[in-house]
Amino acid sequence: MSTPRWRPDPARPPAMAAFAQRVGLPADYAALWEWSVRERGAFWRAIWEQCDVRGTPGDVAVVDGDRMPGARWFPGAELSYAENVLRRRDDAAAIYFTREDGLTRTLSFAELFGEVARLRDGLARLGLGPGDRVAAFLPNAPEAMIAALAVASLGAVWSSCSPDFGVAGGLDRFAQVEPRLLLAIDGYVYKGKPFDCMNKVRELRAALPSVEHVVLVPYLDPAADAATIDTGRPWAALRTEPRAEPTFPRFPFDHPLWILFSSGTTGRPKCIVHGAGGTLLQHLKEHQLHVDLRADDTLFYATTTGWMMWNWLLTALASGCAVALHDGNPFHPQPNALWQMAAATGVSVFGTSAKYLDACKKEGLQPGRTHDLRALRALLSTGSPLVPESFDWVYEHVAAGTPLQVAPISGGTDIVSCFALSCPLRAVHRGEMQCRGLGMKVEVWDDDGNPVVGTPGELVCTASFPSQPLGFLGDDDGARYRAAYFEHFPGVWRHGDWAELTARDGVVIHGRSDATLNPGGVRIGTAEIYRLVEQLEEVAESVAVGQAWDGDQRVVLFVVLRAGLTLDQPLEGRIRATIRAGATPRHVPAVIRQVSDLPRTRSGKVSEIAVRDVLAGRTVHNTGALTNAGVLREFRVE
């Protein structure tokens, strides 16, 4: 058994302990989780009360709770997502914003409420109302959060993607949404360069006949002219003083709130519709109980408006804490840019990706020694598995001897939340996520549908939960929705992660189950290979896929090396020896190739599926979903 790297601080009793006491249980996570999945109706009603949700819960927490899909949560409830997020209205900081070129802004809770009220009134004057759809081509800036809350306050439905998408990528998403309103910026900066978006916005407008108004946010050029866009109007024109104190009409629990998009690398992105009530309850649970967010916290997550973590970050305002936003390249103008931002704004919970932490390690950064991170108490990571060696780097070079809860989390756009989470009642062990989320009956199953512990298998959720999607846009009979999650194991949510429950009841993700390797009929998670290969000083990143070969499957490994290095026989030998020593002979790749970069989705995730398709000679159907589709030509191996 490994030595814990962090233990709960007795001087900071977590809200989770108070919640356990509220429901008559000891502050023991295993007992609390078992109750939460056994008595799900009572659990989620207790979350409503614990988190003081504004609204009426109705008499019944769940109807047909054993049906999946088909359960109905809080069928008599009414609430407003915006009212709950905007409950705090004092002069404390609500949003800290930093752009890579040095631009900074701070908005108080009172200022945020005022901005939302003004924009809400302007949108209402344009006729926007319940059920109308809005598309936002906006960066991770305060205007995006202001607009999302104003849209939600009217009962309209929000969808967004970041402005680095090309026109084709934007249309793949927004054409399916058929928005009445398009919000867009004139341009943005990235890696020190300005990028004009006006032509892209005009092309988007021309290709979206449903759009009645385009609202232009002057983000790069204050003098950007909205009149050059058909039906365009300036952001400032909508932000007049509201005619009266805004009211927050309440809507049914499953009223649509957001349309989120899958990565779209295998075809047009799925338009996943999420309801207001389930999203709010799930996020409040995760923020207040699992992350233990409080009013004196500042939460940062490295994200864009095209990734669900942006939506997750937005809801954190409902817990009364501040959020920190950063727009731009995380390594510009210097590699420590995000750590500098965290120090300047007093970030207490820092959220990022495993790839970012590994890149910091390879840059030789020591942020805990070069920056004042005394406010930092927790570090969250998602997007890909955080390997044990990265835990070690964080504790040595970020924590630098101070208590720090390193807490990877895992979930997805599909549920706009998490299945595996941090836990303030449990110790941290390197290489593991601390727990399965409360109210989420998560198990790991073998191919025959048997629960397993200590053995990798399919991550499943065997009981309904409130943040399941309402469905997919355009999937009127629900066939695509059922096929996506419920066909592999009928009536059970199969998430698509190749995972493992440990003897400690922790969770380890070994990669995506559709990207597992299968040499000799033995399934191998790709994270097992990446963990070993990427510890080599010469290797910046890697991707491993299986290729059909002589009636079996062989492992092909692509590596991105540090600048100036070339893959030669001695390095190939060291890579193979490292994998053989740290894993098994089955893990050792038959072929190793050097490439200049790895194909990535717009949220920064490496697309193993795109590499696998190229290697198999199949067409990658939606290269617009990738930021660097041109590199795919480097992955052809005969």
XYZ file of C-alpha atoms in Angstrom:
638
model
C 0.000 0.000 0.000
C 1.458 3.386 -0.988
C 2.094 6.134 1.547
C -0.552 8.897 1.307
C 0.690 12.123 -0.273
C -1.982 14.229 1.439
C -4.395 13.763 4.317
C -7.452 15.851 5.274
C -6.699 18.800 7.529
C -8.551 18.453 10.873
C -8.461 22.246 11.176
C -10.681 22.539 8.074
C -13.758 20.334 8.617
C -15.245 19.887 5.129
C -18.821 20.557 4.119
C -19.040 16.876 3.212
C -18.716 15.976 6.924
C -21.550 18.369 7.796
C -23.647 16.870 5.009
C -23.066 13.356 6.355
C -24.219 14.532 9.771
C -27.312 16.155 8.187
C -28.398 12.791 6.747
C -27.562 10.868 9.911
C -24.328 9.204 8.818
C -20.739 9.286 10.105
C -18.073 11.232 8.197
C -17.036 8.036 6.430
C -16.990 8.279 2.655
C -17.688 4.627 1.924
C -20.826 4.682 4.077
C -21.953 8.012 2.608
C -21.466 6.822 -0.975
C -23.320 3.561 -0.358
C -26.285 5.482 1.076
C -26.206 8.042 -1.739
C -26.579 5.417 -4.466
C -29.010 3.225 -2.520
C -31.343 6.103 -1.585
C -30.836 8.341 -4.577
C -34.089 10.256 -4.213
C -33.373 11.114 -0.580
C -29.761 11.939 -1.460
C -30.540 14.419 -4.217
C -33.286 16.079 -2.158
C -30.730 16.470 0.649
C -28.329 18.088 -1.863
C -31.074 20.560 -2.797
C -31.440 21.492 0.871
C -27.729 21.436 1.754
C -26.856 23.761 -1.132
C -29.885 26.007 -0.537
C -31.173 25.835 -4.089
C -33.483 28.746 -4.901
C -36.716 27.321 -6.266
C -39.425 24.823 -5.406
C -38.415 21.139 -5.371
C -41.889 19.659 -5.664
C -43.175 16.665 -3.755
C -41.291 13.861 -5.502
C -37.523 13.599 -6.116
C -37.617 10.941 -8.820
C -40.161 9.007 -10.861
C -39.218 5.757 -12.614
C -35.793 6.013 -11.007
C -34.869 2.478 -12.092
C -35.296 3.297 -15.778
C -32.225 4.353 -17.709
C -32.914 6.175 -19.861
C -36.357 7.261 -18.757
C -36.057 8.331 -15.103
C -37.607 11.740 -14.340
C -35.960 13.822 -11.651
C -37.901 16.411 -9.623
C -40.851 16.413 -12.036
C -42.683 19.094 -10.043
C -39.700 21.371 -9.438
C -39.187 24.891 -10.782
C -36.003 26.943 -10.643
C -33.843 29.469 -12.456
C -30.217 28.556 -13.100
C -29.254 32.231 -13.393
C -30.964 33.169 -10.134
C -28.956 30.516 -8.308
C -25.641 31.473 -9.881
C -26.191 35.190 -9.220
C -27.296 34.893 -5.605
C -24.253 36.806 -4.266
C -24.297 40.547 -5.084
C -21.701 42.267 -2.886
C -18.475 44.073 -3.768
C -16.176 41.048 -3.378
C -14.378 39.870 -6.514
C -16.395 37.423 -8.616
C -14.278 37.182 -11.794
C -10.551 37.691 -12.250
C -9.668 37.853 -15.941
C -6.209 37.679 -17.504
C -5.353 37.684 -21.197
C -1.992 36.491 -22.451
C -1.021 39.986 -23.648
C -1.305 41.381 -20.099
C -4.870 42.687 -20.213
C -6.574 42.151 -16.834
C -10.038 42.888 -15.444
C -11.813 42.215 -12.184
C -15.583 42.181 -11.736
C -17.263 42.151 -8.353
C -20.407 40.119 -7.711
C -22.399 43.348 -7.756
C -20.856 44.399 -11.079
C -21.468 40.956 -12.565
C -25.128 41.098 -11.567
C -25.469 44.584 -13.079
C -23.851 43.515 -16.355
C -26.114 40.481 -16.610
C -29.191 42.597 -15.832
C -28.322 45.123 -18.550
C -27.619 42.501 -21.201
C -30.689 40.516 -20.206
C -32.861 43.538 -20.812
C -31.210 44.152 -24.171
C -31.724 40.540 -25.257
C -35.357 40.695 -24.168
C -35.814 43.775 -26.344
C -34.579 41.692 -29.277
C -37.379 39.229 -28.523
C -35.265 36.446 -27.047
C -37.336 34.164 -24.828
C -37.762 30.671 -23.385
C -36.500 27.875 -25.628
C -34.785 30.183 -28.138
C -31.273 29.063 -29.032
C -28.163 31.210 -28.864
C -24.764 30.471 -30.406
C -21.663 32.126 -28.946
C -18.380 32.413 -30.832
C -16.579 33.853 -27.822
C -13.328 33.449 -25.867
C -12.899 32.634 -22.187
C -13.592 36.189 -21.109
C -16.082 37.869 -18.726
C -18.403 38.738 -21.633
C -19.007 35.029 -22.271
C -20.083 34.404 -18.674
C -22.217 37.549 -18.628
C -23.937 36.503 -21.844
C -24.474 32.877 -20.748
C -26.170 34.035 -17.543
C -28.304 36.615 -19.339
C -29.435 33.974 -21.835
C -30.238 31.492 -19.052
C -32.188 34.120 -17.110
C -34.618 34.354 -20.040
C -34.993 30.582 -20.348
C -33.126 30.570 -23.663
C -30.599 27.856 -24.540
C -26.842 28.510 -24.740
C -24.246 26.892 -27.005
C -20.668 28.042 -27.541
C -17.357 27.290 -29.170
C -14.051 29.094 -29.017
C -13.141 31.537 -31.818
C -10.076 29.541 -32.869
C -12.512 27.176 -34.636
C -12.583 27.559 -38.388
C -15.806 28.392 -40.176
C -16.424 24.727 -41.026
C -15.953 23.653 -37.403
C -18.269 26.397 -36.181
C -20.943 25.481 -38.715
C -20.699 21.781 -37.851
C -21.986 22.839 -34.444
C -24.096 25.938 -34.918
C -25.911 24.828 -38.087
C -27.427 21.981 -36.068
C -28.429 24.378 -33.277
C -30.244 26.785 -35.640
C -29.760 29.784 -33.327
C -31.878 32.926 -33.377
C -28.944 34.947 -32.028
C -25.190 34.806 -32.719
C -22.735 36.385 -30.275
C -19.230 36.861 -31.662
C -15.948 38.730 -31.273
C -13.937 40.761 -33.740
C -10.645 38.971 -33.012
C -8.351 37.467 -30.380
C -4.679 37.025 -29.536
C -2.732 33.768 -29.289
C 0.998 33.243 -28.824
C 1.500 36.961 -29.152
C -0.253 37.262 -32.521
C -3.575 38.984 -33.275
C -6.185 37.015 -35.235
C -8.967 38.918 -36.979
C -12.328 37.105 -36.838
C -14.526 39.519 -38.760
C -14.508 37.536 -42.014
C -15.229 34.319 -40.101
C -18.170 35.965 -38.363
C -19.535 37.232 -41.671
C -19.242 33.731 -43.171
C -20.943 32.172 -40.167
C -23.759 34.703 -40.382
C -24.264 34.072 -44.088
C -24.458 30.302 -43.548
C -26.905 30.465 -40.621
C -30.302 31.518 -42.004
C -31.959 31.086 -38.607
C -29.943 33.969 -37.135
C -31.928 37.171 -36.725
C -29.294 39.242 -34.914
C -25.512 39.195 -34.561
C -24.085 40.871 -31.455
C -20.434 41.851 -31.861
C -18.157 42.056 -28.806
C -15.141 44.348 -29.478
C -12.459 42.125 -27.939
C -9.411 42.978 -30.054
C -10.326 46.353 -31.567
C -12.574 48.739 -29.571
C -13.567 50.356 -32.865
C -14.720 47.115 -34.526
C -17.748 47.956 -36.661
C -20.756 45.690 -36.175
C -22.474 47.387 -39.119
C -20.208 45.479 -41.535
C -22.020 42.265 -40.509
C -25.529 41.544 -41.781
C -28.010 42.254 -38.922
C -25.012 43.087 -36.734
C -25.237 45.352 -33.724
C -22.623 46.350 -31.135
C -22.466 44.769 -27.684
C -22.706 48.221 -26.112
C -26.100 48.858 -27.726
C -27.644 46.043 -25.711
C -26.096 47.083 -22.407
C -28.325 50.033 -21.551
C -29.651 50.449 -18.043
C -32.441 47.923 -17.392
C -35.922 49.292 -17.197
C -36.519 47.600 -13.835
C -34.901 45.247 -11.338
C -34.651 41.971 -13.272
C -36.887 39.111 -12.303
C -35.934 35.499 -12.716
C -38.777 33.420 -14.120
C -38.490 29.828 -12.961
C -38.762 26.903 -15.326
C -39.265 23.151 -14.949
C -36.341 21.113 -13.630
C -35.532 19.654 -17.055
C -35.881 22.918 -18.978
C -32.993 22.956 -21.507
C -30.042 25.078 -20.399
C -27.069 24.245 -22.622
C -26.219 22.459 -25.836
C -22.739 20.984 -25.585
C -20.857 19.341 -28.420
C -18.881 16.115 -28.666
C -15.406 16.412 -30.213
C -16.725 15.465 -33.645
C -13.632 13.602 -34.862
C -15.713 10.669 -36.161
C -18.416 12.777 -37.850
C -20.580 15.773 -37.111
C -20.446 16.633 -33.404
C -23.331 15.336 -31.309
C -25.439 18.188 -29.928
C -25.953 17.110 -26.313
C -28.812 18.921 -24.566
C -28.492 19.413 -20.802
C -31.234 20.475 -18.402
C -30.962 23.318 -15.903
C -31.944 21.445 -12.750
C -29.774 18.369 -13.160
C -26.774 20.460 -14.170
C -27.162 22.835 -11.230
C -27.625 20.089 -8.617
C -24.715 18.043 -9.941
C -22.339 21.013 -10.038
C -23.350 22.222 -6.584
C -22.668 18.747 -5.213
C -19.278 18.572 -6.892
C -18.216 22.103 -5.990
C -19.437 22.286 -2.394
C -18.991 18.692 -1.229
C -16.222 17.167 -3.343
C -14.053 20.248 -3.978
C -15.169 21.886 -0.708
C -15.502 25.310 -2.338
C -16.317 28.190 -0.007
C -16.917 31.910 -0.346
C -13.248 32.738 0.303
C -11.978 30.428 -2.472
C -10.865 31.335 -5.989
C -11.310 28.555 -8.554
C -9.334 28.471 -11.795
C -9.720 25.982 -14.601
C -7.709 26.155 -17.815
C -10.404 25.891 -20.469
C -12.052 27.465 -23.478
C -15.736 28.104 -24.099
C -15.771 24.965 -26.259
C -15.118 22.544 -23.379
C -17.532 21.498 -20.630
C -15.089 22.634 -17.946
C -16.019 26.216 -18.874
C -19.645 25.468 -17.997
C -18.498 23.746 -14.791
C -16.439 26.820 -13.909
C -19.392 29.150 -14.544
C -21.616 27.297 -12.073
C -18.990 27.690 -9.335
C -20.243 31.250 -8.888
C -23.374 29.720 -7.332
C -21.212 28.611 -4.402
C -20.182 32.204 -3.727
C -16.515 31.812 -4.667
C -14.553 33.786 -7.233
C -13.473 32.304 -10.561
C -10.285 33.076 -12.472
C -10.323 33.152 -16.279
C -7.332 33.041 -18.604
C -7.505 33.526 -22.356
C -4.594 32.686 -24.614
C -1.684 30.295 -24.779
C -0.829 28.913 -21.311
C 2.902 29.227 -22.041
C 2.845 32.805 -23.365
C 4.524 35.191 -22.868
C 6.564 32.826 -20.684
C 6.128 29.178 -19.626
C 5.041 30.138 -16.097
C 2.158 32.375 -17.270
C -0.614 30.427 -15.512
C 1.333 30.116 -12.274
C 1.960 33.853 -12.354
C -1.778 34.403 -12.814
C -2.539 32.029 -9.927
C -0.156 33.873 -7.629
C -1.507 37.297 -8.611
C -5.160 36.376 -8.084
C -4.774 34.117 -5.041
C -6.074 30.973 -6.721
C -6.873 28.360 -4.073
C -8.081 25.585 -6.406
C -6.085 25.269 -9.636
C -7.604 23.158 -12.419
C -5.717 22.023 -15.482
C -4.885 19.007 -17.646
C -2.393 16.197 -17.148
C -0.700 17.243 -20.416
C -0.140 20.767 -19.091
C 1.461 19.491 -15.900
C 3.712 17.172 -17.884
C 4.719 20.074 -20.141
C 5.594 22.167 -17.058
C 7.715 19.301 -15.791
C 9.602 19.058 -19.085
C 10.147 22.836 -19.066
C 11.866 22.448 -15.700
C 9.383 24.755 -13.936
C 9.296 24.917 -10.147
C 6.237 27.127 -9.550
C 6.049 26.391 -5.820
C 9.503 27.894 -5.407
C 9.306 30.732 -7.945
C 5.797 31.994 -7.123
C 3.801 32.756 -4.017
C 1.251 29.926 -4.068
C 0.423 29.969 -0.381
C -3.287 30.292 -1.160
C -3.246 27.073 -3.196
C -4.861 24.158 -1.342
C -6.004 21.844 -4.163
C -4.958 20.995 -7.707
C -7.485 19.351 -10.044
C -6.614 17.634 -13.300
C -8.705 16.135 -16.086
C -8.675 15.532 -19.835
C -6.357 12.506 -19.640
C -5.004 10.292 -16.842
C -2.597 11.905 -14.365
C 0.184 9.343 -14.044
C 1.909 8.613 -10.703
C 5.104 10.374 -11.754
C 3.147 13.568 -12.366
C 1.787 13.359 -8.817
C 5.426 13.236 -7.676
C 6.358 16.305 -9.727
C 3.428 18.317 -8.372
C 4.289 17.463 -4.771
C 7.946 18.292 -5.254
C 7.723 21.380 -7.443
C 4.244 22.886 -6.936
C 3.439 21.979 -3.338
C 7.123 22.339 -2.420
C 6.590 21.006 1.085
C 3.206 22.597 1.801
C -0.074 20.632 2.086
C -1.731 20.256 -1.310
C -4.592 17.994 -2.318
C -3.760 16.670 -5.792
C -7.135 15.506 -7.049
C -7.680 14.311 -10.627
C -11.312 14.194 -11.726
C -12.981 12.420 -14.647
C -16.326 12.668 -16.382
C -17.310 14.194 -19.666
C -19.340 16.451 -21.888
C -21.946 13.674 -21.984
C -22.890 14.288 -18.330
C -21.421 17.825 -18.032
C -19.938 16.643 -14.729
C -17.856 13.856 -13.196
C -18.018 10.181 -12.351
C -14.729 10.188 -10.383
C -13.850 13.063 -8.084
C -11.840 14.544 -5.244
C -12.812 13.698 -1.680
C -12.008 15.921 1.332
C -12.576 12.958 3.686
C -9.949 10.679 2.137
C -6.187 10.652 1.708
C -4.520 11.153 -1.686
C -2.552 8.236 -3.146
C -0.354 8.764 -6.198
C -1.892 7.622 -9.441
C -5.470 7.372 -8.177
C -8.601 9.476 -8.195
C -9.950 9.531 -4.666
C -13.536 8.363 -5.103
C -16.618 7.705 -7.162
C -18.964 10.682 -7.044
C -21.793 10.785 -4.537
C -25.098 9.709 -6.047
C -23.312 8.112 -9.022
C -23.532 4.315 -8.956
C -20.279 3.819 -10.813
C -18.823 0.354 -11.289
C -16.216 -1.298 -13.505
C -17.467 -4.283 -15.533
C -15.714 -6.985 -17.500
C -16.837 -7.889 -21.013
C -19.548 -10.167 -19.621
C -21.073 -7.441 -17.439
C -19.645 -8.627 -14.116
C -18.397 -6.023 -11.602
C -14.636 -6.252 -11.012
C -12.190 -4.650 -8.588
C -8.460 -4.441 -9.182
C -8.882 -5.362 -12.860
C -9.400 -2.936 -15.765
C -12.759 -2.923 -17.480
C -15.559 -0.717 -18.765
C -16.595 2.213 -16.564
C -20.372 2.078 -16.197
C -23.073 3.780 -14.163
C -25.808 1.327 -13.234
C -28.453 3.723 -11.911
C -29.971 6.986 -13.139
C -28.745 10.433 -12.086
C -30.082 13.974 -12.625
C -27.430 15.277 -15.044
C -28.003 12.694 -17.753
C -28.612 14.517 -21.033
C -32.135 15.372 -22.022
C -31.111 13.886 -25.367
C -29.399 14.822 -28.617
C -30.686 17.657 -30.749
C -32.403 16.277 -33.834
C -32.652 12.764 -32.378
C -36.426 12.857 -32.027
C -36.935 9.162 -31.305
C -33.894 8.922 -28.993
C -32.264 6.173 -31.075
C -28.843 7.851 -31.318
C -28.881 8.682 -27.616
C -29.659 5.087 -26.617
C -27.058 3.747 -29.029
C -24.378 6.048 -27.629
C -24.649 4.935 -23.996
C -27.107 2.082 -23.408
C -26.714 -0.554 -26.136
C -23.465 -2.185 -25.011
C -24.971 -3.076 -21.626
C -28.770 -2.649 -21.950
C -30.174 -0.236 -19.388
C -26.721 0.682 -18.080
C -24.686 3.800 -18.919
C -21.421 2.726 -20.573
C -19.180 5.753 -20.523
C -16.374 4.608 -22.823
C -13.506 4.773 -20.319
C -11.223 1.801 -19.653
C -11.007 2.059 -15.887
C -10.145 0.262 -12.666
C -11.498 0.362 -9.122
C -8.658 -0.065 -6.663
C -8.694 -1.962 -3.368
C -8.901 1.472 -1.656
C -12.048 2.301 -3.635
C -10.080 4.787 -5.712
C -10.405 5.062 -9.493
C -7.749 4.760 -12.198
C -8.465 5.592 -15.838
C -6.334 3.624 -18.298
C -7.591 5.410 -21.405
C -10.621 5.359 -23.670
C -12.079 1.891 -24.111
C -12.459 2.432 -27.873
C -8.714 3.138 -28.036
C -7.488 0.193 -25.981
C -4.849 -2.010 -27.572
C -5.473 -5.728 -28.074
C -2.250 -7.568 -28.985
C -2.656 -11.316 -28.541
C -6.246 -10.815 -27.384
C -5.228 -8.974 -24.184
C -6.700 -5.470 -23.753
C -4.183 -2.810 -22.744
C -4.972 0.773 -21.765
C -2.892 3.319 -23.656
C -2.169 5.303 -20.477
C 0.000 2.402 -19.292
C 2.349 3.059 -22.215
C 2.251 6.858 -22.059
C 3.159 6.798 -18.383
C 6.441 5.039 -19.144
C 7.412 6.606 -22.464
C 6.791 10.202 -21.461
C 9.055 9.942 -18.429
C 12.007 9.725 -20.826
C 13.683 13.105 -21.080
C 13.802 12.980 -24.867
C 10.054 12.355 -25.342
C 7.672 15.292 -25.199
C 4.473 13.380 -26.028
C 3.331 10.090 -27.501
C 0.334 8.261 -28.901
C -0.069 4.485 -29.228
C -2.612 2.689 -31.397
C -3.278 -0.850 -32.530
C -2.881 -1.909 -36.145
C -4.249 -5.127 -37.645
C -1.279 -7.291 -38.598
C -0.936 -10.970 -39.625
C -4.268 -11.937 -38.117
C -3.457 -10.232 -34.807
C -2.800 -6.668 -33.705
C 0.514 -4.925 -33.309
C 1.216 -1.814 -31.236
C 2.449 1.229 -33.143
C 3.908 4.093 -31.105
C 4.342 7.658 -32.385
C 6.560 10.009 -30.417
C 7.079 13.768 -30.426
C 10.630 14.442 -29.300
C 12.056 17.539 -27.700
C 13.270 20.235 -30.096
C 16.341 19.287 -32.089
C 16.218 15.545 -31.360
C 15.851 12.726 -33.884
C 14.650 9.195 -33.235
C 17.550 6.800 -33.703
C 18.164 3.149 -32.904
C 19.647 3.732 -29.403
C 16.626 5.841 -28.397
C 14.211 3.267 -29.890
C 15.986 0.613 -27.856
C 15.660 2.648 -24.657
C 11.944 3.253 -25.313
C 11.308 -0.465 -25.792
C 13.407 -1.415 -22.761
C 11.588 1.136 -20.584
C 8.184 -0.215 -21.604
C 9.248 -3.841 -21.179
C 10.694 -3.168 -17.706
C 7.741 -1.089 -16.508
C 4.887 -3.086 -18.052
C 4.939 -6.367 -20.004
C 6.331 -7.628 -23.323
C 2.832 -7.231 -24.815
C 3.070 -3.469 -24.266
C 6.286 -3.142 -26.298
C 5.521 -1.496 -29.671
C 6.357 -3.312 -32.864
C 6.868 0.023 -34.636
C 8.059 3.380 -33.300
C 7.903 6.507 -35.463
C 8.758 10.150 -34.837
C 6.169 12.803 -35.740
C 6.212 16.573 -35.437
C 3.008 16.843 -33.390
C -0.086 14.884 -32.314
C -3.577 15.600 -33.668
C -5.650 17.451 -31.073
C -9.279 18.358 -30.622
C -10.234 21.957 -29.931
C -10.254 21.235 -26.191
C -6.629 20.094 -26.386
C -7.171 16.335 -26.173
C -5.049 14.033 -28.321
C -7.252 12.159 -30.804
C -6.148 8.528 -30.684
C -9.113 7.613 -32.890
C -7.948 9.902 -35.709
C -4.467 8.317 -35.580
C -5.984 4.816 -35.583
C -8.143 5.631 -38.604
C -5.210 7.012 -40.593
C -3.121 3.960 -39.716
C -5.937 1.680 -40.904
C -6.333 3.597 -44.167
C -9.715 4.985 -43.183
C -10.842 8.558 -43.811
C -10.911 10.935 -40.845
C -14.358 12.344 -41.515
C -14.241 15.634 -39.668
C -10.775 17.123 -39.726
C -12.307 20.497 -38.855
C -12.679 19.211 -35.294
C -8.875 19.131 -35.007
C -6.633 22.119 -34.426
C -3.822 20.683 -36.544
C -5.302 18.209 -39.013
C -2.296 18.658 -41.309
C -0.161 16.416 -39.094
C -2.320 13.372 -39.882
C -0.281 12.661 -43.014
C 2.663 11.783 -40.760
C 0.834 8.797 -39.252
C 0.742 6.528 -42.289
C 2.757 3.347 -41.637
C 2.889 0.456 -44.112
